[in-house]
Short mmCIF file of C-alpha atoms and ligand atoms in Angstrom, two decimals:
data_model
loop_
_atom_site.label_atom_id
_atom_site.label_comp_id
_atom_site.label_asym_id
_atom_site.label_seq_id
_atom_site.Cartn_x
_atom_site.Cartn_y
_atom_site.Cartn_z
CA UNK A 12 100.22 -151.22 -33.39
CA UNK A 13 98.16 -153.95 -35.08
CA UNK A 14 100.14 -156.34 -37.22
CA UNK A 15 99.35 -156.74 -40.91
CA UNK A 16 100.40 -159.56 -43.23
CA UNK A 17 103.33 -159.08 -45.56
CA UNK A 18 101.05 -159.49 -48.55
CA UNK A 19 98.91 -156.58 -47.37
CA UNK A 20 101.76 -154.08 -47.29
CA UNK A 21 101.30 -153.18 -50.98
CA UNK A 22 98.02 -151.51 -50.00
CA UNK A 23 99.67 -149.21 -47.47
CA UNK A 24 102.45 -147.44 -49.38
CA UNK A 25 103.48 -144.30 -47.47
CA UNK A 26 101.94 -145.56 -44.20
CA UNK A 27 103.55 -146.76 -41.00
CA UNK A 28 102.70 -150.39 -40.36
CA UNK A 29 103.73 -153.42 -38.28
CA UNK A 30 104.71 -156.79 -39.71
CA UNK A 31 105.86 -159.97 -37.97
CA UNK A 32 107.54 -163.15 -39.09
CA UNK A 33 110.75 -165.12 -39.58
CA UNK A 34 114.04 -163.77 -40.89
CA UNK A 35 114.48 -165.76 -44.07
CA UNK A 36 117.60 -164.29 -45.68
CA UNK A 37 120.04 -161.54 -44.78
CA UNK A 38 122.08 -159.66 -47.36
CA UNK A 39 124.54 -156.99 -46.27
CA UNK A 40 125.56 -154.53 -48.95
CA UNK A 41 128.06 -152.15 -47.42
CA UNK A 42 125.96 -150.00 -45.21
CA UNK A 43 122.60 -151.49 -46.12
CA UNK A 44 121.13 -154.66 -44.68
CA UNK A 45 118.35 -156.29 -46.67
CA UNK A 46 116.24 -158.82 -44.85
CA UNK A 47 113.59 -161.03 -46.36
CA UNK A 48 110.92 -161.38 -43.73
CA UNK A 49 108.66 -164.42 -44.15
CA UNK A 50 105.16 -164.85 -42.78
CA UNK A 51 102.33 -167.15 -43.82
CA UNK A 52 101.42 -164.84 -46.70
CA UNK A 53 104.88 -164.58 -48.24
CA UNK A 54 108.03 -162.47 -48.21
CA UNK A 55 108.59 -158.77 -47.54
CA UNK A 56 111.89 -156.94 -47.91
CA UNK A 57 113.09 -154.91 -44.91
CA UNK A 58 115.80 -152.32 -45.45
CA UNK A 59 117.98 -151.27 -42.51
CA UNK A 60 120.40 -148.33 -42.89
CA UNK A 61 122.66 -146.68 -40.29
CA UNK A 62 120.30 -143.66 -40.22
CA UNK A 63 119.19 -145.01 -36.86
CA UNK A 64 122.42 -146.35 -35.44
CA UNK A 65 120.98 -148.24 -32.49
CA UNK A 66 118.46 -150.03 -34.64
CA UNK A 67 121.12 -150.78 -37.23
CA UNK A 68 123.28 -152.37 -34.58
CA UNK A 69 120.47 -154.68 -33.48
CA UNK A 70 119.70 -155.52 -37.09
CA UNK A 71 123.30 -156.61 -37.62
CA UNK A 72 122.78 -159.30 -34.98
CA UNK A 73 119.77 -160.87 -36.68
CA UNK A 74 120.20 -164.43 -37.92
CA UNK A 75 118.09 -166.69 -40.14
CA UNK A 76 114.82 -167.96 -38.65
CA UNK A 77 114.76 -165.53 -35.76
CA UNK A 78 111.23 -164.36 -35.11
CA UNK A 79 110.76 -160.60 -35.13
CA UNK A 80 108.21 -157.83 -35.18
CA UNK A 81 108.98 -154.68 -37.13
CA UNK A 82 107.29 -151.29 -37.33
CA UNK A 83 108.14 -148.89 -40.07
CA UNK A 84 107.14 -147.10 -43.22
CA UNK A 85 106.12 -148.97 -46.36
CA UNK A 86 107.86 -147.48 -49.36
CA UNK A 87 107.60 -147.98 -53.07
CA UNK A 88 110.84 -149.52 -54.37
CA UNK A 89 112.86 -147.64 -56.98
CA UNK A 90 111.95 -149.04 -60.42
CA UNK A 91 115.27 -150.84 -60.90
CA UNK A 92 114.85 -152.61 -57.56
CA UNK A 93 111.38 -154.06 -58.20
CA UNK A 94 111.36 -157.85 -57.81
CA UNK A 95 108.61 -159.34 -59.99
CA UNK A 96 109.18 -162.78 -58.47
CA UNK A 97 107.47 -161.97 -55.18
CA UNK A 98 104.03 -160.53 -54.62
CA UNK A 99 105.34 -157.64 -52.53
CA UNK A 100 108.16 -157.01 -55.00
CA UNK A 101 107.27 -153.38 -55.60
CA UNK A 102 107.49 -152.32 -51.94
CA UNK A 103 109.84 -152.54 -48.98
CA UNK A 104 109.66 -151.56 -45.33
CA UNK A 105 112.03 -149.16 -43.61
CA UNK A 106 112.06 -150.26 -39.97
CA UNK A 107 111.79 -147.79 -37.12
CA UNK A 108 111.22 -150.32 -34.36
CA UNK A 109 112.44 -153.89 -34.11
CA UNK A 110 111.41 -156.46 -31.56
CA UNK A 111 113.10 -159.84 -31.36
CA UNK A 112 110.52 -162.38 -30.15
CA UNK A 113 112.82 -165.40 -30.28
CA UNK A 114 116.16 -166.59 -31.58
CA UNK A 115 116.75 -169.76 -33.58
CA UNK A 116 119.45 -172.36 -33.80
CA UNK A 117 120.83 -173.16 -37.22
CA UNK A 118 118.22 -175.30 -38.95
CA UNK A 119 119.14 -178.96 -39.60
CA UNK A 120 118.42 -178.48 -43.31
CA UNK A 121 117.53 -175.85 -45.84
CA UNK A 122 113.88 -174.87 -46.09
CA UNK A 123 114.32 -172.78 -49.18
CA UNK A 124 114.34 -175.64 -51.68
CA UNK A 125 111.43 -178.01 -52.43
CA UNK A 126 113.28 -180.40 -50.10
CA UNK A 127 113.24 -183.64 -52.10
CA UNK A 128 117.02 -183.86 -51.85
CA UNK A 129 116.96 -184.02 -48.04
CA UNK A 130 116.91 -187.32 -46.16
CA UNK A 131 113.24 -188.00 -45.43
CA UNK A 132 113.74 -189.32 -41.91
CA UNK A 133 115.41 -186.05 -41.03
CA UNK A 134 112.61 -184.06 -42.60
CA UNK A 135 110.04 -186.05 -40.63
CA UNK A 136 111.93 -185.67 -37.37
CA UNK A 137 111.86 -181.90 -37.74
CA UNK A 138 108.53 -181.79 -39.52
CA UNK A 139 107.62 -178.43 -37.92
CA UNK A 140 110.63 -176.97 -39.76
CA UNK A 141 110.04 -178.97 -42.91
CA UNK A 142 106.55 -177.46 -43.06
CA UNK A 143 108.08 -173.98 -43.26
CA UNK A 144 108.97 -174.96 -46.81
CA UNK A 145 106.90 -173.18 -49.45
CA UNK A 146 106.00 -176.40 -51.26
CA UNK A 147 104.60 -178.14 -48.19
CA UNK A 148 102.77 -175.08 -46.99
CA UNK A 149 101.15 -174.85 -50.40
CA UNK A 150 100.21 -178.54 -50.31
CA UNK A 151 98.47 -178.07 -46.95
CA UNK A 152 96.61 -175.05 -48.23
CA UNK A 153 95.46 -176.90 -51.35
CA UNK A 154 94.34 -179.76 -49.11
CA UNK A 155 92.22 -177.34 -47.12
CA UNK A 156 90.70 -175.90 -50.31
CA UNK A 157 89.78 -179.36 -51.56
CA UNK A 158 88.15 -180.29 -48.26
CA UNK A 159 86.27 -177.01 -48.16
CA UNK A 160 85.04 -177.53 -51.72
CA UNK A 161 83.83 -181.07 -50.98
CA UNK A 162 82.04 -179.92 -47.82
CA UNK A 163 80.26 -177.07 -49.54
CA UNK A 164 79.37 -179.22 -52.55
CA UNK A 165 77.88 -182.09 -50.55
CA UNK A 166 76.04 -179.88 -48.08
CA UNK A 167 74.41 -178.13 -51.04
CA UNK A 168 73.37 -181.57 -52.33
CA UNK A 169 71.57 -182.27 -49.06
CA UNK A 170 74.24 -184.35 -47.32
CA UNK A 171 74.76 -184.20 -43.57
CA UNK A 172 78.29 -184.31 -42.18
CA UNK A 173 78.36 -186.67 -39.22
CA UNK A 174 81.27 -187.72 -37.01
CA UNK A 175 81.43 -191.38 -36.08
CA UNK A 176 83.34 -192.84 -33.13
CA UNK A 177 87.06 -193.52 -33.10
CA UNK A 178 86.87 -195.92 -30.18
CA UNK A 179 84.76 -198.67 -31.62
CA UNK A 180 84.54 -202.27 -32.73
CA UNK A 181 86.51 -203.87 -35.50
CA UNK A 182 85.07 -203.49 -39.00
CA UNK A 183 86.54 -205.85 -41.56
CA UNK A 184 88.23 -203.88 -44.34
CA UNK A 185 90.98 -206.39 -44.93
CA UNK A 186 93.63 -205.09 -42.53
CA UNK A 187 94.58 -205.69 -38.92
CA UNK A 188 92.94 -203.54 -36.26
CA UNK A 189 94.67 -201.15 -33.92
CA UNK A 190 93.45 -202.12 -30.48
CA UNK A 191 92.96 -199.87 -27.48
CA UNK A 192 92.71 -201.47 -24.04
CA UNK A 193 89.64 -200.47 -22.06
CA UNK A 194 90.78 -199.54 -18.56
CA UNK A 195 87.27 -199.64 -17.13
CA UNK A 196 86.51 -203.06 -18.67
CA UNK A 197 89.64 -205.07 -17.86
CA UNK A 198 90.55 -207.54 -20.58
CA UNK A 199 88.39 -205.82 -23.18
CA UNK A 200 89.49 -203.74 -26.12
CA UNK A 201 88.22 -201.12 -28.49
CA UNK A 202 89.37 -201.19 -32.10
CA UNK A 203 90.15 -198.05 -34.06
CA UNK A 204 87.90 -197.95 -37.13
CA UNK A 205 89.34 -199.28 -40.37
CA UNK A 206 86.52 -197.20 -41.83
CA UNK A 207 83.18 -195.85 -40.59
CA UNK A 208 81.47 -198.53 -42.71
CA UNK A 209 79.03 -199.95 -40.18
CA UNK A 210 78.21 -196.61 -38.59
CA UNK A 211 77.35 -195.08 -41.92
CA UNK A 212 75.08 -198.01 -42.73
CA UNK A 213 73.42 -197.62 -39.35
CA UNK A 214 72.89 -193.93 -40.13
CA UNK A 215 70.90 -195.09 -43.16
CA UNK A 216 68.76 -197.26 -40.89
CA UNK A 217 68.37 -194.13 -38.77
CA UNK A 218 66.89 -192.36 -41.79
CA UNK A 219 69.60 -189.76 -42.50
CA UNK A 220 69.62 -190.79 -46.20
CA UNK A 221 72.66 -188.72 -47.19
CA UNK A 222 75.75 -188.90 -45.00
CA UNK A 223 79.31 -187.80 -45.51
CA UNK A 224 82.41 -187.43 -43.40
CA UNK A 225 86.01 -186.45 -43.96
CA UNK A 226 86.92 -189.53 -41.97
CA UNK A 227 90.14 -190.76 -40.44
CA UNK A 228 90.67 -194.50 -40.91
CA UNK A 229 93.19 -196.71 -39.15
CA UNK A 230 94.63 -199.88 -40.64
CA UNK A 231 97.49 -201.80 -39.13
CA UNK A 232 99.12 -203.06 -42.28
CA UNK A 233 102.62 -204.37 -42.79
CA UNK A 234 105.18 -201.79 -43.86
CA UNK A 235 104.40 -200.53 -47.33
CA UNK A 236 106.15 -197.60 -48.90
CA UNK A 237 103.16 -195.47 -49.70
CA UNK A 238 100.64 -196.49 -47.07
CA UNK A 239 99.84 -194.77 -43.82
CA UNK A 240 98.54 -196.41 -40.68
CA UNK A 241 96.05 -193.57 -40.53
CA UNK A 242 94.68 -191.86 -43.56
CA UNK A 243 91.80 -189.63 -44.52
CA UNK A 244 88.95 -190.52 -46.78
CA UNK A 245 85.85 -188.82 -48.05
CA UNK A 246 83.22 -191.23 -46.80
CA UNK A 247 79.72 -191.20 -48.32
CA UNK A 248 76.55 -193.22 -47.86
CA UNK A 249 73.14 -192.76 -49.50
CA UNK A 250 69.73 -194.42 -49.31
CA UNK A 251 67.33 -195.28 -52.14
CA UNK A 252 69.97 -195.06 -54.85
CA UNK A 253 71.40 -197.22 -57.59
CA UNK A 254 75.00 -197.58 -58.64
CA UNK A 255 74.66 -194.85 -61.27
CA UNK A 256 73.52 -192.32 -58.68
CA UNK A 257 76.75 -192.81 -56.74
CA UNK A 258 78.99 -192.78 -59.81
CA UNK A 259 77.27 -189.68 -61.22
CA UNK A 260 77.67 -187.88 -57.92
CA UNK A 261 81.38 -188.71 -57.73
CA UNK A 262 81.89 -187.67 -61.33
CA UNK A 263 80.18 -184.34 -60.70
CA UNK A 264 82.22 -183.65 -57.54
CA UNK A 265 85.55 -184.31 -59.25
CA UNK A 266 84.76 -182.43 -62.48
CA UNK A 267 83.72 -179.34 -60.54
CA UNK A 268 86.56 -179.68 -58.08
CA UNK A 269 89.14 -179.77 -60.86
CA UNK A 270 87.45 -176.86 -62.65
CA UNK A 271 87.46 -174.72 -59.53
CA UNK A 272 90.74 -175.58 -57.78
CA UNK A 273 92.94 -177.00 -60.54
CA UNK A 274 91.88 -175.10 -63.69
CA UNK A 275 95.25 -175.84 -65.33
CA UNK A 276 94.45 -179.58 -65.34
CA UNK A 277 92.77 -181.33 -68.26
CA UNK A 278 90.43 -184.29 -67.76
CA UNK A 279 91.09 -186.88 -70.48
CA UNK A 280 87.51 -188.06 -70.91
CA UNK A 281 84.09 -186.92 -69.72
CA UNK A 282 81.88 -188.75 -68.86
CA UNK A 283 84.46 -190.83 -66.99
CA UNK A 284 84.80 -194.24 -68.67
CA UNK A 285 83.14 -197.14 -66.84
CA UNK A 286 84.96 -200.42 -67.41
CA UNK A 287 84.04 -203.83 -66.07
CA UNK A 288 86.62 -205.63 -63.95
CA UNK A 289 86.72 -208.42 -66.52
CA UNK A 290 87.40 -206.05 -69.39
CA UNK A 291 90.05 -204.14 -67.40
CA UNK A 292 91.90 -207.35 -66.58
CA UNK A 293 91.72 -208.55 -70.19
CA UNK A 294 92.74 -205.24 -71.75
CA UNK A 295 95.10 -203.68 -69.18
CA UNK A 296 96.08 -206.66 -67.01
CA UNK A 297 95.08 -204.75 -63.89
CA UNK A 298 92.03 -203.23 -62.26
CA UNK A 299 93.37 -199.69 -62.09
CA UNK A 300 94.31 -198.79 -65.64
CA UNK A 301 96.16 -195.60 -66.43
CA UNK A 302 94.09 -194.10 -69.24
CA UNK A 303 96.18 -190.96 -69.80
CA UNK A 304 96.87 -190.20 -73.45
CA UNK A 305 100.25 -188.75 -72.60
CA UNK A 306 101.85 -190.02 -69.42
CA UNK A 307 104.48 -187.26 -69.44
CA UNK A 308 101.86 -184.55 -69.20
CA UNK A 309 101.70 -183.57 -65.54
CA UNK A 310 98.39 -181.79 -66.11
CA UNK A 311 96.41 -184.71 -67.49
CA UNK A 312 93.80 -186.42 -65.32
CA UNK A 313 92.34 -189.71 -66.51
CA UNK A 314 89.51 -190.76 -64.20
CA UNK A 315 87.60 -193.99 -64.65
CA UNK A 316 85.29 -196.34 -62.79
CA UNK A 317 85.83 -200.08 -62.59
CA UNK A 318 82.63 -202.04 -61.95
CA UNK A 319 81.32 -205.59 -61.60
CA UNK A 320 84.10 -207.00 -59.45
CA UNK A 321 83.96 -210.61 -58.30
CA UNK A 322 82.28 -210.84 -54.90
CA UNK A 323 84.82 -213.26 -53.42
CA UNK A 324 88.48 -214.11 -53.81
CA UNK A 325 90.32 -217.11 -52.41
CA UNK A 326 92.67 -216.13 -49.61
CA UNK A 327 95.74 -218.31 -49.87
CA UNK A 328 97.03 -217.32 -46.45
CA UNK A 329 93.78 -217.96 -44.65
CA UNK A 330 92.61 -220.75 -46.95
CA UNK A 331 89.08 -219.43 -47.23
CA UNK A 332 86.93 -217.19 -49.37
CA UNK A 333 87.25 -213.51 -48.59
CA UNK A 334 85.15 -210.58 -49.78
CA UNK A 335 86.96 -208.61 -52.49
CA UNK A 336 85.57 -205.34 -51.12
CA UNK A 337 83.98 -206.15 -47.77
CA UNK A 338 81.21 -208.50 -46.61
CA UNK A 339 78.58 -205.74 -46.58
CA UNK A 340 78.75 -205.53 -50.37
CA UNK A 341 75.66 -206.78 -52.20
CA UNK A 342 76.17 -209.75 -54.54
CA UNK A 343 74.63 -209.36 -57.98
CA UNK A 344 72.31 -212.27 -57.29
CA UNK A 345 69.71 -212.88 -54.62
CA UNK A 346 70.02 -216.64 -55.07
CA UNK A 347 71.40 -217.83 -51.76
CA UNK A 348 72.10 -221.36 -52.98
CA UNK A 349 74.08 -220.02 -55.89
CA UNK A 350 76.10 -217.73 -53.60
CA UNK A 351 77.00 -220.63 -51.36
CA UNK A 352 77.55 -223.17 -54.12
CA UNK A 353 79.59 -221.16 -56.62
CA UNK A 354 81.16 -218.24 -54.80
CA UNK A 355 83.81 -217.86 -57.51
CA UNK A 356 81.10 -217.08 -60.07
CA UNK A 357 79.30 -214.39 -58.11
CA UNK A 358 79.78 -210.78 -59.13
CA UNK A 359 79.37 -207.90 -56.71
CA UNK A 360 77.73 -204.51 -56.96
CA UNK A 361 81.13 -203.00 -56.32
CA UNK A 362 82.85 -200.05 -58.00
CA UNK A 363 86.33 -198.57 -57.77
CA UNK A 364 87.37 -195.06 -58.71
CA UNK A 365 90.71 -194.74 -60.47
CA UNK A 366 92.86 -191.74 -61.40
CA UNK A 367 95.98 -192.00 -63.57
CA UNK A 368 96.50 -195.64 -62.63
CA UNK A 369 95.98 -195.11 -58.89
CA UNK A 370 92.99 -196.51 -57.03
CA UNK A 371 91.41 -193.54 -55.27
CA UNK A 372 88.81 -195.61 -53.51
CA UNK A 373 85.70 -197.64 -53.95
CA UNK A 374 82.34 -198.59 -52.68
CA UNK A 375 79.34 -200.77 -53.21
CA UNK A 376 75.62 -201.28 -53.00
CA UNK A 377 75.02 -202.95 -49.63
CA UNK A 378 73.35 -206.18 -48.70
CA UNK A 379 70.36 -204.99 -46.74
CA UNK A 380 68.57 -208.32 -46.70
CA UNK A 381 69.80 -210.21 -43.62
CA UNK A 382 69.64 -213.60 -45.34
CA UNK A 383 72.03 -212.44 -48.10
CA UNK A 384 74.41 -210.97 -45.56
CA UNK A 385 74.32 -214.24 -43.63
CA UNK A 386 75.09 -216.23 -46.78
CA UNK A 387 78.09 -213.99 -47.55
CA UNK A 388 79.45 -214.50 -44.05
CA UNK A 389 78.92 -218.21 -44.38
CA UNK A 390 80.91 -218.35 -47.61
CA UNK A 391 83.65 -216.46 -45.79
CA UNK A 392 83.77 -219.23 -43.23
CA UNK A 393 81.86 -217.62 -40.38
CA UNK A 394 79.35 -219.83 -38.70
CA UNK A 395 75.88 -218.34 -38.85
CA UNK A 396 75.76 -217.81 -35.12
CA UNK A 397 79.28 -216.31 -35.00
CA UNK A 398 78.59 -213.74 -37.69
CA UNK A 399 75.30 -212.82 -36.09
CA UNK A 400 77.03 -212.31 -32.79
CA UNK A 401 79.88 -210.28 -34.19
CA UNK A 402 77.64 -208.05 -36.28
CA UNK A 403 74.64 -208.31 -34.04
CA UNK A 404 74.10 -204.54 -34.08
CA UNK A 405 73.75 -204.58 -37.88
CA UNK A 406 71.54 -207.67 -38.09
CA UNK A 407 69.36 -206.34 -35.35
CA UNK A 408 69.13 -202.87 -36.95
CA UNK A 409 68.12 -204.43 -40.26
CA UNK A 410 65.05 -205.89 -38.56
CA UNK A 411 63.59 -202.45 -37.97
CA UNK A 412 63.12 -201.17 -41.51
CA UNK A 413 66.28 -200.75 -43.53
CA UNK A 414 66.36 -198.76 -46.77
CA UNK A 415 68.34 -200.03 -49.75
CA UNK A 416 71.59 -198.14 -49.50
CA UNK A 417 75.00 -197.71 -51.07
CA UNK A 418 78.16 -195.76 -50.55
CA UNK A 419 81.72 -195.07 -51.42
CA UNK A 420 84.94 -193.91 -49.80
CA UNK A 421 87.66 -191.95 -51.58
CA UNK A 422 91.19 -191.49 -50.35
CA UNK A 423 91.94 -187.83 -49.93
CA UNK A 424 95.69 -188.21 -49.41
CA UNK A 425 96.14 -190.27 -52.55
CA UNK A 426 94.07 -187.86 -54.65
CA UNK A 427 96.10 -184.89 -53.45
CA UNK A 428 99.39 -186.66 -54.09
CA UNK A 429 98.37 -187.47 -57.67
CA UNK A 430 96.98 -184.06 -58.49
CA UNK A 431 99.92 -182.22 -56.91
CA UNK A 432 102.35 -184.51 -58.75
CA UNK A 433 103.84 -185.71 -55.48
CA UNK A 434 105.45 -189.14 -55.34
CA UNK A 435 104.32 -189.89 -51.79
CA UNK A 436 101.18 -189.23 -49.75
CA UNK A 437 103.52 -188.08 -46.98
CA UNK A 438 103.99 -184.85 -48.95
CA UNK A 439 100.33 -183.94 -48.50
CA UNK A 440 99.87 -184.96 -44.85
CA UNK A 441 100.91 -182.49 -42.16
CA UNK A 442 102.38 -185.05 -39.76
CA UNK A 443 102.90 -188.32 -41.58
CA UNK A 444 104.38 -191.53 -40.32
CA UNK A 445 107.15 -193.58 -41.87
CA UNK A 446 106.40 -196.69 -43.93
CA UNK A 447 106.66 -198.76 -40.75
CA UNK A 448 104.27 -196.52 -38.84
CA UNK A 449 106.64 -194.48 -36.71
CA UNK A 450 106.18 -190.80 -36.00
CA UNK A 451 109.78 -189.65 -35.87
CA UNK A 452 108.94 -186.22 -34.54
CA UNK A 453 106.91 -187.41 -31.55
CA UNK A 454 108.99 -190.53 -31.26
CA UNK A 455 106.06 -192.95 -31.16
CA UNK A 456 105.26 -195.74 -30.76
CA UNK A 457 106.91 -195.47 -27.37
CA UNK A 458 107.08 -197.43 -24.19
CA UNK A 459 104.70 -196.50 -21.38
CA UNK A 460 105.19 -196.61 -17.65
CA UNK A 461 104.69 -199.70 -15.50
CA UNK A 462 101.87 -197.90 -13.73
CA UNK A 463 100.03 -197.28 -16.97
CA UNK A 464 100.35 -200.93 -17.94
CA UNK A 465 99.17 -202.05 -14.54
CA UNK A 466 96.09 -199.86 -14.76
CA UNK A 467 95.30 -201.48 -18.08
CA UNK A 468 95.96 -205.00 -16.77
CA UNK A 469 98.58 -205.51 -19.44
CA UNK A 470 101.83 -207.39 -19.10
CA UNK A 471 104.56 -207.06 -21.71
CA UNK A 472 106.17 -210.35 -22.56
CA UNK A 473 109.61 -209.35 -23.79
CA UNK A 474 110.71 -211.32 -26.79
CA UNK A 475 114.05 -213.10 -26.35
CA UNK A 476 115.47 -211.52 -29.46
CA UNK A 477 114.96 -208.02 -28.20
CA UNK A 478 115.50 -205.65 -31.10
N1 LIG B 16 84.30 -198.73 -46.28
C1 LIG B 16 84.87 -198.88 -47.60
C2 LIG B 16 86.36 -198.54 -47.55
O1 LIG B 16 86.83 -197.86 -46.64
C3 LIG B 16 84.25 -198.01 -48.61
C4 LIG B 16 82.80 -198.24 -48.80
O2 LIG B 16 82.39 -199.34 -49.13
O3 LIG B 16 82.05 -197.25 -48.67
O4 LIG B 16 87.11 -198.92 -48.45
#
């Protein structure tokens, strides 16, 4: 018999059907055993009575989280027994056949609560059980809806979704790179992309004009509570546009997204306020102001754009000028002497997107004139020849007809965490890592075999203070 979902049983009252899932709860009332069977669609009540003694005996052995298949008749529940709290609350199934697919040990924690009270390391170690929790399942489903919405929206607007390589060359986004040794080129390394920045710019040179990607980015940052070594961003690049075109597009996406997927949420102000960096720092003392009218209202969404950032900031650790966004950002002046002479005075065509005091992401108009790009690298302390060598692909591409272009990248994990009122992005990622980048379920990072290291021409120098 073909299996149907629990949620579908309400359509088949009086019919014999098959359902499958996990035993969630067992309640024995004298001679009746009630079982809540859980599948991806929800809960269905099964009712075993001693009418069929053999079956009843097997049912008595069932334990929580065993996986079973059950055939039987769907019945309307007596009025007094209707449970309005579940979607199948007006029906129940009277089993005639029961198959036990697998048994389960006692779970290390309860999956029936939202789970915040449980030690997080334990939850992450048994993530596949943690994800059985209603709250997390819902978060993953909302995530999927948001991604689907964005895809459909952008494709309708003429964007092309393009995958860019994961094994690539370092792109400066302000973090350390994850390196991957190249077995076939001993001594050489790939870097995992901190973002698809250079590829998306090269796609503009290629003439694609409107690119997007739900892109995975990798940044090896020091342990920070709410950062992930790998995270997902909506990455966009467009040709022949001005700053307003990008901001208007983003505004439209998020207004429609909220309307469609989160209708209970209220956006504080439309159009989204655009505030200069200078004004934000003067008025709010930070560049990601929380513009909510009522910070206790979990349904309020205050979006805003911050624009006109400084192009450079002084890096105390490296004792040199660094790009506030990244070096591909276009300064607001074309005057090369001015850029080199007074870097602290130069503003950038850079914009950030902020929601309820959290930076969701940012982007910029790009320097497409090679001489400006060179000047920026020079201010950042790269010798002309060095920069040209390191970013040779970009400089060379820009010699073959490059359109003016601009883009933005928006963190998907952060957005979901804010809109779902979750404290951590780990609550909206299926398999997150800890703050110090460990995957407790897979137990990585992990050591590898001597043979693997040898193949890669790598020697591990053990530190004396072995941890
Ligand atoms: N690549 C930038 C980032 O990941 C965004 C952009 O400029 O488009 O932050």
